Each structure stands twice: as C-alpha cells, then as structure tokens.
Tab-separated table of C-alpha atoms and ligand atoms in Angstrom:
chain	number	residue	atom	x	y	z
A	268	MET	CA	223.380	71.343	140.249
A	269	THR	CA	224.394	68.773	137.630
A	270	ASP	CA	225.216	64.905	138.595
A	271	THR	CA	227.669	63.021	136.257
A	272	ARG	CA	229.828	59.999	136.836
A	273	VAL	CA	233.107	61.546	136.225
A	274	GLY	CA	234.001	65.270	136.664
A	275	ILE	CA	236.755	65.693	134.349
A	276	VAL	CA	238.846	68.964	134.769
A	277	GLY	CA	241.114	70.321	131.593
A	278	ALA	CA	240.708	69.776	127.861
A	279	GLY	CA	243.893	69.264	127.120
A	280	PRO	CA	245.210	65.880	125.312
A	281	ALA	CA	244.597	63.961	128.648
A	282	GLY	CA	241.243	65.406	129.502
A	283	LEU	CA	239.569	65.167	126.070
A	284	VAL	CA	241.164	61.788	125.164
A	285	LEU	CA	239.701	60.695	128.489
A	286	SER	CA	236.277	61.683	128.170
A	287	TYR	CA	236.446	60.374	124.558
A	288	LEU	CA	237.264	56.820	125.899
A	289	LEU	CA	235.015	56.881	129.073
A	290	HIS	CA	232.135	57.551	126.718
A	291	LEU	CA	232.976	54.502	124.824
A	292	GLN	CA	233.125	52.278	127.341
A	293	GLY	CA	229.692	53.750	128.351
A	294	VAL	CA	230.567	55.903	131.466
A	295	GLU	CA	229.042	59.161	131.500
A	296	ALA	CA	231.934	62.472	132.110
A	297	VAL	CA	231.710	66.196	131.659
A	298	VAL	CA	235.078	68.220	130.787
A	299	LEU	CA	235.248	71.617	132.108
A	300	GLU	CA	237.713	73.906	130.767
A	301	ALA	CA	239.252	77.179	131.707
A	302	ARG	CA	239.912	78.678	128.482
A	303	SER	CA	237.901	79.210	125.300
A	304	ARG	CA	237.624	76.649	122.898
A	305	SER	CA	239.414	78.938	120.211
A	306	HIS	CA	242.482	79.062	122.316
A	307	ILE	CA	242.936	75.788	123.240
A	308	GLU	CA	242.601	75.161	119.364
A	309	GLN	CA	245.492	77.536	118.818
A	310	ARG	CA	247.702	76.889	121.652
A	311	VAL	CA	250.979	75.315	119.630
A	312	ARG	CA	252.890	72.847	121.520
A	313	ALA	CA	253.793	69.189	120.968
A	314	GLY	CA	254.734	67.979	117.745
A	315	VAL	CA	255.855	64.518	117.554
A	316	CYS	CA	252.957	61.325	118.715
A	317	GLU	CA	254.343	58.019	119.676
A	318	GLN	CA	253.619	55.058	117.716
A	319	PRO	CA	251.283	53.918	120.566
A	320	THR	CA	249.812	57.601	120.744
A	321	VAL	CA	249.184	57.316	116.877
A	322	GLU	CA	247.795	53.840	117.148
A	323	LEU	CA	245.204	54.647	120.105
A	324	LEU	CA	243.989	57.520	118.284
A	325	ARG	CA	243.658	55.621	115.553
A	326	GLU	CA	241.692	52.885	117.108
A	327	ILE	CA	239.048	55.151	118.842
A	328	GLY	CA	238.014	56.831	115.723
A	329	VAL	CA	240.009	60.385	115.885
A	330	GLY	CA	242.938	59.363	113.866
A	331	ALA	CA	241.592	60.317	109.972
A	332	ARG	CA	243.001	63.740	109.537
A	333	MET	CA	246.102	62.519	111.397
A	334	GLU	CA	246.421	59.876	109.085
A	335	ALA	CA	246.181	62.490	106.385
A	336	LEU	CA	247.939	65.629	107.489
A	337	GLY	CA	250.326	63.669	109.830
A	338	MET	CA	254.176	63.043	108.635
A	339	PRO	CA	255.625	59.618	109.805
A	340	HIS	CA	258.965	59.989	110.373
A	341	HIS	CA	261.867	56.721	110.203
A	342	GLY	CA	264.790	58.567	111.050
A	343	LEU	CA	266.098	61.668	113.558
A	344	SER	CA	269.388	63.364	113.222
A	345	LEU	CA	271.796	64.164	116.009
A	346	ARG	CA	274.002	66.771	114.627
A	347	PHE	CA	277.327	67.576	116.443
A	348	ASP	CA	280.582	68.396	115.477
A	349	GLY	CA	278.916	70.374	112.499
A	350	ALA	CA	277.760	66.834	111.036
A	351	ASP	CA	274.757	64.822	111.285
A	352	HIS	CA	274.412	61.185	112.469
A	353	ARG	CA	271.258	59.672	111.600
A	354	ILE	CA	269.319	57.440	114.215
A	355	ASP	CA	267.369	54.841	112.022
A	356	LEU	CA	264.419	54.678	114.375
A	357	THR	CA	262.934	52.161	112.172
A	358	GLY	CA	265.649	50.062	111.180
A	359	LEU	CA	266.000	50.043	114.901
A	360	THR	CA	262.679	49.382	116.232
A	361	GLY	CA	260.334	48.573	113.494
A	362	ARG	CA	258.572	51.388	114.621
A	363	CYS	CA	258.213	55.369	113.781
A	364	ILE	CA	256.958	58.488	114.982
A	365	THR	CA	254.220	60.713	113.267
A	366	VAL	CA	255.179	64.522	113.584
A	367	TYR	CA	251.458	66.024	114.097
A	368	GLY	CA	250.500	69.164	116.026
A	369	GLN	CA	249.070	68.567	119.416
A	370	GLN	CA	246.335	71.267	118.806
A	371	GLU	CA	245.553	69.413	115.483
A	372	ILE	CA	244.615	66.454	117.702
A	373	VAL	CA	242.756	68.690	120.211
A	374	LYS	CA	241.046	69.992	117.362
A	375	ASP	CA	239.660	66.129	116.196
A	376	LEU	CA	239.062	65.506	119.820
A	377	ILE	CA	236.762	68.448	119.990
A	378	ALA	CA	234.760	67.948	116.408
A	379	ALA	CA	234.013	64.365	117.733
A	380	HIS	CA	232.930	65.195	121.088
A	381	GLU	CA	230.565	67.470	118.668
A	382	GLU	CA	229.551	64.833	116.576
A	383	LYS	CA	228.624	62.628	119.717
A	384	GLY	CA	226.886	65.476	121.786
A	385	LEU	CA	229.805	64.934	124.573
A	386	PRO	CA	229.494	67.813	127.392
A	387	ILE	CA	232.876	70.085	127.208
A	388	GLU	CA	232.273	73.558	129.271
A	389	PHE	CA	234.572	76.050	127.885
A	390	GLY	CA	235.627	79.187	129.660
A	391	VAL	CA	234.678	78.469	133.455
A	392	SER	CA	236.205	80.112	136.460
A	393	ASP	CA	236.593	79.893	139.882
A	394	VAL	CA	236.845	75.533	139.900
A	395	ALA	CA	237.273	74.179	143.000
A	396	LEU	CA	236.914	70.396	144.360
A	397	HIS	CA	235.134	69.354	146.994
A	398	ASP	CA	234.930	65.823	149.092
A	399	VAL	CA	237.556	64.144	147.052
A	400	ASP	CA	238.001	61.721	150.044
A	401	GLY	CA	234.614	60.190	150.193
A	402	ASP	CA	232.348	58.530	147.321
A	403	ARG	CA	230.228	61.615	146.194
A	404	PRO	CA	232.981	64.169	145.149
A	405	ARG	CA	231.779	67.672	143.387
A	406	VAL	CA	233.422	70.474	141.112
A	407	SER	CA	232.285	73.707	141.918
A	408	TYR	CA	232.989	76.466	139.226
A	409	THR	CA	231.280	79.783	137.575
A	410	ASP	CA	230.195	78.959	133.956
A	411	ALA	CA	231.267	81.140	130.719
A	412	ASP	CA	227.997	82.974	131.645
A	413	GLY	CA	229.055	84.131	135.166
A	414	HIS	CA	226.741	81.583	136.987
A	415	ALA	CA	227.597	79.486	140.016
A	416	ARG	CA	227.776	75.949	139.273
A	417	GLU	CA	228.297	72.344	140.905
A	418	LEU	CA	228.863	68.927	139.457
A	419	ARG	CA	228.600	65.943	141.999
A	420	CYS	CA	230.359	62.691	140.566
A	421	GLU	CA	231.688	59.916	141.650
A	422	ALA	CA	235.436	60.363	140.509
A	423	ILE	CA	237.156	63.609	139.183
A	424	ALA	CA	240.306	63.266	136.848
A	425	GLY	CA	242.458	66.418	137.585
A	426	CYS	CA	243.638	67.027	134.148
A	427	ASP	CA	244.273	70.590	134.344
A	428	GLY	CA	248.330	70.597	133.325
A	429	PHE	CA	250.673	71.928	135.595
A	430	HIS	CA	249.184	74.975	136.796
A	431	GLY	CA	245.625	73.755	137.482
A	432	VAL	CA	243.878	73.329	140.507
A	433	SER	CA	243.577	69.396	141.039
A	434	ARG	CA	247.219	68.812	142.279
A	435	PRO	CA	246.728	71.666	145.147
A	436	SER	CA	243.415	69.946	146.121
A	437	ILE	CA	245.525	66.935	147.585
A	438	PRO	CA	246.476	67.846	150.871
A	439	GLU	CA	250.258	68.332	151.100
A	440	ARG	CA	251.204	65.600	153.543
A	441	ALA	CA	249.521	63.041	151.224
A	442	LEU	CA	252.147	63.738	148.216
A	443	THR	CA	255.994	63.505	147.751
A	444	THR	CA	257.495	65.539	144.746
A	445	PHE	CA	260.418	64.733	142.850
A	446	GLU	CA	261.921	68.002	140.778
A	447	ARG	CA	264.581	68.686	138.651
A	448	HIS	CA	265.212	72.353	137.233
A	449	TYR	CA	267.639	73.204	134.278
A	450	PRO	CA	269.349	76.272	133.706
A	451	PHE	CA	268.084	76.959	130.361
A	452	ALA	CA	264.734	77.489	128.375
A	453	TRP	CA	263.505	76.928	124.933
A	454	LEU	CA	262.436	79.300	122.687
A	455	GLY	CA	260.181	78.165	119.867
A	456	ILE	CA	259.096	79.766	116.762
A	457	LEU	CA	256.423	78.180	113.738
A	458	ALA	CA	257.796	79.658	110.570
A	459	ARG	CA	256.274	80.231	107.110
A	460	THR	CA	259.022	77.983	105.283
A	461	PRO	CA	259.231	74.700	103.898
A	462	PRO	CA	261.417	72.346	106.377
A	463	SER	CA	265.081	72.336	105.693
A	464	HIS	CA	265.334	68.879	105.957
A	465	SER	CA	262.894	65.969	105.632
A	466	GLU	CA	263.733	64.822	109.376
A	467	LEU	CA	264.020	66.070	112.721
A	468	ILE	CA	267.606	67.505	113.559
A	469	TYR	CA	268.570	67.728	117.576
A	470	THR	CA	271.623	70.080	117.598
A	471	HIS	CA	274.417	69.940	119.696
A	472	HIS	CA	276.457	73.156	119.602
A	473	GLU	CA	278.849	75.421	122.135
A	474	ARG	CA	276.546	78.278	121.494
A	475	GLY	CA	273.459	76.236	123.022
A	476	PHE	CA	270.977	73.474	121.855
A	477	ALA	CA	268.799	74.031	118.702
A	478	LEU	CA	266.074	71.721	117.089
A	479	HIS	CA	264.572	71.808	113.528
A	480	SER	CA	261.123	70.315	113.473
A	481	MET	CA	258.122	70.677	111.200
A	482	ARG	CA	254.547	71.309	111.104
A	483	SER	CA	253.508	70.495	107.316
A	484	PRO	CA	255.465	70.883	104.011
A	485	GLU	CA	255.290	74.852	104.408
A	486	ILE	CA	255.591	75.046	108.183
A	487	THR	CA	258.894	74.847	110.007
A	488	ARG	CA	258.832	74.539	113.641
A	489	LEU	CA	262.533	75.414	115.352
A	490	TYR	CA	263.891	75.613	119.142
A	491	LEU	CA	266.916	77.431	120.472
A	492	GLN	CA	268.249	76.891	123.981
A	493	VAL	CA	267.995	80.620	125.967
A	494	ASP	CA	268.640	81.753	129.396
A	495	PRO	CA	265.476	80.741	131.383
A	496	ASP	CA	265.486	84.749	132.225
A	497	ASP	CA	265.535	85.765	128.857
A	498	PRO	CA	262.392	87.837	128.101
A	499	VAL	CA	260.747	87.058	124.892
A	500	ASP	CA	261.377	90.549	123.436
A	501	ASP	CA	265.486	89.913	123.704
A	502	TRP	CA	264.445	88.072	120.743
A	503	PRO	CA	263.772	89.530	117.749
A	504	ASP	CA	263.483	87.588	114.642
A	505	ASP	CA	266.758	88.519	112.751
A	506	ARG	CA	268.749	87.403	116.065
A	507	VAL	CA	266.545	84.149	116.482
A	508	TRP	CA	267.438	83.367	112.687
A	509	SER	CA	271.156	84.521	113.025
A	510	GLU	CA	271.572	82.511	116.235
A	511	LEU	CA	269.593	79.188	114.665
A	512	GLN	CA	271.854	79.416	111.350
A	513	GLN	CA	275.129	79.522	113.751
A	514	ARG	CA	273.782	76.117	115.735
A	515	LEU	CA	272.450	74.282	113.117
A	516	ALA	CA	275.442	75.020	110.484
A	517	THR	CA	277.690	71.719	109.108
A	518	GLY	CA	281.101	71.693	107.721
A	519	ASP	CA	278.969	70.702	104.057
A	520	GLY	CA	277.206	73.688	104.066
A	521	PHE	CA	273.558	72.993	105.443
A	522	ARG	CA	271.439	76.231	105.026
A	523	LEU	CA	268.329	76.298	107.103
A	524	ARG	CA	265.479	78.499	105.015
A	525	GLU	CA	264.019	81.565	106.670
A	526	GLY	CA	260.498	82.977	106.554
A	527	PRO	CA	257.948	84.895	108.477
A	528	VAL	CA	257.742	84.240	112.092
A	529	LEU	CA	253.756	83.008	112.767
A	530	GLU	CA	254.099	82.350	116.450
A	531	LYS	CA	256.920	82.875	119.227
A	532	SER	CA	257.020	81.974	123.168
A	533	ILE	CA	259.732	80.729	125.551
A	534	ALA	CA	258.976	77.667	127.831
A	535	PRO	CA	260.857	76.870	131.113
A	536	MET	CA	262.292	73.427	131.614
A	537	ARG	CA	261.627	71.411	134.320
A	538	SER	CA	261.171	67.517	135.396
A	539	PHE	CA	258.805	67.131	137.988
A	540	VAL	CA	256.416	64.210	139.189
A	541	VAL	CA	254.203	63.848	142.186
A	542	GLU	CA	253.465	60.274	143.686
A	543	PRO	CA	251.095	58.739	144.062
A	544	MET	CA	248.753	59.876	141.258
A	545	GLN	CA	245.697	59.552	143.386
A	546	TYR	CA	244.075	60.686	146.455
A	547	GLY	CA	240.406	59.122	147.270
A	548	ARG	CA	238.188	59.906	144.180
A	549	LEU	CA	240.700	62.436	142.822
A	550	PHE	CA	242.997	60.920	140.091
A	551	LEU	CA	245.674	63.010	138.455
A	552	ALA	CA	246.556	62.489	134.893
A	553	GLY	CA	248.894	64.083	132.569
A	554	ASP	CA	251.099	67.644	133.311
A	555	ALA	CA	248.826	67.700	136.502
A	556	ALA	CA	251.084	64.828	137.447
A	557	HIS	CA	254.452	64.951	135.957
A	558	ILE	CA	256.437	67.396	133.599
A	559	VAL	CA	259.301	66.373	131.232
A	560	PRO	CA	261.668	68.721	129.480
A	561	PRO	CA	260.596	68.979	126.167
A	562	THR	CA	263.990	67.237	124.873
A	563	GLY	CA	262.534	63.411	124.432
A	564	ALA	CA	259.184	64.661	123.103
A	565	LYS	CA	257.329	62.806	125.512
A	566	GLY	CA	254.853	64.973	127.899
A	567	MET	CA	251.617	64.588	125.579
A	568	ASN	CA	252.418	60.831	124.976
A	569	LEU	CA	252.599	60.388	128.976
A	570	ALA	CA	249.798	62.002	129.503
A	571	ILE	CA	247.722	60.165	126.884
A	572	ALA	CA	248.932	56.938	128.335
A	573	ASP	CA	247.828	58.097	131.526
A	574	VAL	CA	244.238	58.168	130.518
A	575	ARG	CA	244.291	55.207	128.683
A	576	HIS	CA	244.886	53.058	132.193
A	577	LEU	CA	242.480	55.494	133.831
A	578	ALA	CA	239.783	54.869	131.464
A	579	ARG	CA	240.029	51.494	132.407
A	580	ALA	CA	240.150	51.593	135.912
A	581	LEU	CA	237.282	54.154	136.151
A	582	LYS	CA	235.106	51.623	134.011
A	583	ALA	CA	236.055	48.746	136.394
A	584	LEU	CA	235.172	51.067	139.311
A	585	LEU	CA	232.082	52.435	138.545
A	586	ARG	CA	230.875	49.974	136.239
A	587	ASP	CA	231.868	46.408	137.097
A	588	GLY	CA	232.410	47.063	140.803
A	589	ASP	CA	235.653	46.578	140.757
A	590	PRO	CA	238.311	48.681	142.776
A	591	ALA	CA	241.619	46.874	142.189
A	592	PRO	CA	242.525	48.665	138.656
A	593	ALA	CA	241.728	52.344	140.159
A	594	ALA	CA	244.080	51.216	143.343
A	595	ALA	CA	246.340	50.202	140.812
A	596	TYR	CA	246.367	53.332	138.320
A	597	SER	CA	249.155	55.258	140.356
A	598	ASP	CA	251.778	52.888	140.251
A	599	THR	CA	250.740	51.503	136.727
A	600	CYS	CA	251.255	54.904	135.431
A	601	LEU	CA	254.299	55.999	137.478
A	602	SER	CA	256.679	53.050	135.754
A	603	ARG	CA	256.225	54.447	132.689
A	604	VAL	CA	256.252	57.928	133.960
A	605	TRP	CA	259.533	57.296	135.284
A	606	ARG	CA	261.192	55.844	131.934
A	607	ALA	CA	260.324	58.759	130.471
A	608	GLU	CA	261.712	61.233	133.114
A	609	HIS	CA	264.858	59.275	132.751
A	610	PHE	CA	264.743	59.353	129.036
A	611	SER	CA	264.058	63.037	128.873
A	612	TRP	CA	266.371	63.990	131.300
A	613	TYR	CA	269.426	62.226	129.666
A	614	MET	CA	268.603	63.608	126.137
A	615	THR	CA	268.433	67.008	128.045
A	616	SER	CA	271.616	66.714	129.444
A	617	MET	CA	273.294	64.777	126.253
A	618	LEU	CA	272.566	67.755	123.829
A	619	HIS	CA	272.278	71.126	125.914
A	620	THR	CA	274.909	73.411	126.843
A	621	ASP	CA	275.186	73.924	130.622
A	622	PRO	CA	276.774	77.131	131.582
A	623	ALA	CA	278.074	76.010	134.901
A	624	THR	CA	279.755	72.746	133.556
A	625	ASP	CA	283.306	72.615	132.917
A	626	ALA	CA	285.833	71.344	130.400
A	627	PHE	CA	285.576	68.027	131.833
A	628	GLY	CA	281.529	67.809	131.569
A	629	ARG	CA	281.796	69.134	127.800
A	630	ARG	CA	283.630	66.032	126.972
A	631	LEU	CA	281.448	63.871	128.603
A	632	GLN	CA	278.630	65.259	126.852
A	633	LEU	CA	280.637	64.648	123.435
A	634	SER	CA	281.919	61.226	124.536
A	635	GLN	CA	278.205	60.267	125.044
A	636	LEU	CA	277.099	61.838	121.787
A	637	ARG	CA	279.751	59.995	119.537
A	638	TYR	CA	278.959	56.835	121.575
A	639	THR	CA	275.331	56.752	121.100
A	640	ALA	CA	275.757	57.898	116.834
A	641	SER	CA	278.617	54.861	116.187
A	642	SER	CA	277.081	52.094	118.626
A	643	ARG	CA	274.053	49.931	117.481
A	644	SER	CA	273.161	49.237	120.897
A	645	ALA	CA	273.423	52.864	122.208
A	646	ALA	CA	271.314	53.770	119.124
A	647	THR	CA	268.939	51.498	119.716
A	648	SER	CA	268.326	52.325	123.377
A	649	LEU	CA	267.825	55.812	122.136
A	650	ALA	CA	265.352	54.633	119.403
A	651	GLU	CA	262.845	52.443	121.420
A	652	ASN	CA	262.223	55.078	124.183
A	653	TYR	CA	261.566	57.859	121.428
A	654	VAL	CA	259.118	55.731	119.665
A	655	GLY	CA	257.650	55.199	122.565
A	656	LEU	CA	257.330	51.607	124.521
A	657	PRO	CA	254.103	50.015	124.437
A	658	PHE	CA	251.264	50.822	126.549
A	659	GLU	CA	252.369	47.340	129.111
A	660	GLY	CA	255.630	47.647	128.257
A	661	ALA	CA	257.223	50.403	130.268
B	900	RFL	P1	247.562	70.363	129.139
B	900	RFL	O1	247.881	70.703	127.725
B	900	RFL	O2	248.426	71.802	129.780
B	900	RFL	O3	245.661	70.630	129.356
B	900	RFL	C1	245.309	71.457	130.415
B	900	RFL	C2	244.169	71.587	130.234
B	900	RFL	O4	243.300	72.381	131.588
B	900	RFL	C3	243.353	73.440	131.672
B	900	RFL	N1	243.036	74.287	133.062
B	900	RFL	C4	242.209	74.394	133.409
B	900	RFL	N2	240.586	73.955	133.057
B	900	RFL	C5	239.729	74.172	134.040
B	900	RFL	N3	240.188	74.699	135.605
B	900	RFL	C6	241.275	74.853	136.050
B	900	RFL	N4	241.428	75.725	137.166
B	900	RFL	C7	242.054	74.889	134.828
B	900	RFL	N5	243.717	74.863	134.941
B	900	RFL	C8	244.057	74.678	133.661
B	900	RFL	C9	243.949	74.493	130.532
B	900	RFL	O5	243.665	75.899	129.902
B	900	RFL	C10	244.272	73.253	129.529
B	900	RFL	O6	243.740	73.247	128.193
B	900	RFL	O7	247.882	68.999	129.763
B	900	RFL	P2	247.646	67.555	129.189
B	900	RFL	O8	246.484	67.315	128.782
B	900	RFL	O9	248.081	66.942	130.450
B	900	RFL	O10	248.612	67.410	128.250
B	900	RFL	C11	249.823	67.820	128.254
B	900	RFL	C12	250.560	68.129	127.073
B	900	RFL	O11	250.163	69.370	126.696
B	900	RFL	C13	252.110	68.587	127.139
B	900	RFL	O12	252.758	67.576	128.108
B	900	RFL	C14	253.161	68.738	126.008
B	900	RFL	O13	252.566	69.850	125.406
B	900	RFL	C15	254.492	68.727	126.364
B	900	RFL	N6	255.184	68.793	125.358
B	900	RFL	C16	255.643	67.642	124.348
B	900	RFL	N7	255.011	66.695	124.182
B	900	RFL	C17	255.186	65.601	123.292
B	900	RFL	O14	254.533	64.233	123.889
B	900	RFL	N8	255.981	65.382	122.203
B	900	RFL	C18	256.256	66.721	121.925
B	900	RFL	O15	256.684	67.040	120.745
B	900	RFL	C19	256.303	67.976	122.862
B	900	RFL	N9	256.700	69.257	122.478
B	900	RFL	C20	255.740	69.877	124.360
B	900	RFL	C21	256.384	70.110	123.199
B	900	RFL	C22	255.445	70.937	125.231
B	900	RFL	C23	255.950	72.207	125.347
B	900	RFL	N10	255.654	73.672	125.773
B	900	RFL	C24	255.319	74.269	125.493
B	900	RFL	C25	256.235	73.324	127.337
B	900	RFL	C26	257.081	71.271	123.178
B	900	RFL	C27	256.624	72.282	124.348
B	900	RFL	C28	257.658	73.952	123.652
B	901	PHB	C1	258.083	69.735	117.913
B	901	PHB	O1	258.125	69.620	116.971
B	901	PHB	O2	257.175	70.587	118.148
B	901	PHB	C2	258.784	69.134	118.922
B	901	PHB	C3	259.920	67.948	117.949
B	901	PHB	C4	260.558	67.368	119.043
B	901	PHB	C5	260.512	67.592	120.403
B	901	PHB	C6	259.842	68.728	120.852
B	901	PHB	C7	258.780	69.295	120.142
B	901	PHB	O3	261.584	67.030	121.124
C-alpha cells in the first residue's frame, strides 16, 4: 500500500506533463504505465507541436532538446489540382508550429522525472480504479515484478489513452458519448531520406489524401489515406512509394525522395468525445476523453492543454482547499476540445476522398480548397486553428 496525492494512469504526453506540473506546484503524484520505458520512447506518433505546447514545455524547463532539434515551420502547403497553395501561418497569425516527434517529448519528460527522482512505474498490469466517487480513491495493480500493489490517493488522473481502463471505470449512465467514424485510415511511414520540401504538404487527390511531413533533415514522415480494413501486409514498400508518387505529383515535376522504410503502421480515424471529463475524484485527460482524426494535428496538443488545466485544478483542490477549478475542469477543457474536434473534422472532410461521395460532394471539396487557398479570411481561419489558439482563448 502506497499513499500519494494524485494517482496518474498512463505515461503518454498527458500523464507525464501532468505529473511534472504537479511536482512544480508541490503536489505529490505517482505515474503508472502499462508498457515498458523503451516501448513508449520508441512509439512513433505526433509530429506537430502548436505554439502554446512549445511555450509550456519551454516554461517548465523541458524544452532544451526541442529548441535544439525541433523544426519551426512558418507555413504549410495545400496541394490540389497538381499545384501548391501555401498557407503563410506566421504572416497570417504571427505564430508558427514546431515539428518535433512526440516520442522525443516523452523522452525529455521521462529524463526530467528521472533527474528529479519523480516516480514512474513502467510495465504495470491489472490496473483497476476503486472508490472514485469518494475522497479516497484507490488504484490497484500488479507491478513489473508480479507483486499486487495498491495506491491510495486523493484524486486519480485517467491519462491512459483511448483504450485505457479509466473511462470504462465511470458508470455508463454518467457519460454522454459523441462519435464519428470515417471510411478511411492513415498508413504512416518513417523513411530514411531527406524531406522533399521544406514544409508540410497536405494533398487532396482523387486517389486519396497524402501528407508529406518530416522528423529531421534526414528523416521523412509520410502518410497515405488507405481503406480501414487494409492489412499493413497489403502495402509493401514499393506500393507505398508508387502511391505516394502519384498522389504528390505536381504539374511542375515535384519528385518525392525515396529511401529505406524504417517504420510502417496503419491507424484508424475517428472523432470521439465523452462528457463530462470528470466523475467524482476521477479526471480524464487527453485521448482517454477525446479523439480527433490526425489531419488537424491536434491530439497531443489537446492532451497537453487538458493537463495544464488539470494541474491547476488539482493544486487548488488539494493544496488550497478550493474545489471550484476542479468542478469547472470539464467545461473549461470541453470548449477547446470541441474547437479542435470541429477543426479536425473540417480538415479531414476537405482533404480526403470519401469513397461514398458523389460528384456533387467532390465539387464542394474542391470549392472549399480553392476558397481556402485564395481568401485571406479563410486562410487565416485555418492558420489560427492550426498554430493553436491561446490556452485561455478557445
Ligand atoms: P497516449 O499517448 O495514448 O498515452 C496513454 C498511455 O497510457 C498507457 N496505458 C496504460 N497505462 C496503465 N494502465 C493501463 N490500463 C493503460 N492503458 C494504456 C499507454 O501505454 C500510453 O503510454 O495518450 P495521451 O497522453 O492522451 O496523448 C495523446 C496523443 O498520444 C495523441 O493524441 C497523438 O499522438 C495524436 N496525434 C497527433 N497529435 C498532435 O497533436 N499532433 C500530431 O501531429 C499528431 N499526429 C497523432 C498523429 C496520432 C496518430 N496516431 C497513431 C493515431 C499522427 C498519428 C498517425
Ligand atoms: C506528423 O508529422 O506525424 C504529422 C503531421 C501533421 C499531421 C499529422 C501528423 O496533421
């Protein structure tokens, strides 16, 4: 039996940033993570950090590697009709995004925990939450050595992603679920080859969406819209490159650089929100509470925005005896969550090829793309959502 103030389930960006913010505010916490440290440090996921995310990581002192290795981007391309239409993010908003891999942020946060001696238990199993509607909730689990353990706390943060145990611990009648499925998935590859363009390229093509991104001057990250039922084995490297070359082709001879494929996986796409994001002393944050399709590059950024509010709310509740911010936590987060849900749905619908749509639907998409590329107001709307609205402003 261990006592702590906050039990944090999950060591993704949400759980790790929360734990570190609580430490800075003098609130003790323990993080429990199902996977091994090396697994979560290698897991390839997000790449785009909004400006508010970058500022927060810098402010809390974990931004040094991001500053050295992250790549600030001041614009992006919408590619359709075989040509690029640049959205000048910085010119339109005064802000920019930074391309820096999620697993690098995770590595930086774990290193900061190690340096300060903050507890993270990796490789735990059988995690179960108890008494979450009272003042002394508990987390039981089996540790990496196979011993049964229990954590007694004053609050639990469910930061265990979409497939975690936290959300299902809340009685179904207490939650309302909002959901949308899309008839496509993303196949992502990491390739050892320099990026073929200095910025991200979001491509609308009749064969399906494609995205050119990067991780470093030597590593390119690419995504292809595929059928959600496609097994990854149906996509050998030469098929992936051929499809990418066709979708990314332009009228002026753009050539995508190819190279050895280091990683390949298929991720489904969905939109999902539960309301409220709290039940008793259990607070959900990040993918445990909401999912966006990756086209808007919002998931990790939202997870970090949630825990910024949660850290403040837990400090008020547990140190200052003020329950008001904790009571407002869900509403405070949900306004930003729904903005990101809308933006991600909008980017997804505008850029992908829906196998079920008709000629009318395709004309509407092209009209939306042309308008966004040619109207300063429409481009500004895309840009200000993409770079990230201020934490208090969504
Ligand atoms: P995570 O990262 O899923 O972390 C949850 C952690 O909880 C652990 N866990 C458990 N631990 C203990 N007990 C249990 N029972 C547990 N069950 C699970 C898991 O092992 C894991 O370590 O959730 P978090 O922290 O909320 O972070 C969310 C982000 O990971 C996610 O939203 C982003 O990756 C989404 N995303 C993107 N977001 C961006 O902001 N910008 C992007 O450019 C971007 N690109 C992407 C993306 C997601 C993608 N995929 C793979 C869906 C690109 C892709 C392809
Ligand atoms: C990425 O680089 O992984 C990435 C970039 C933009 C997105 C999603 C993912 O919208």
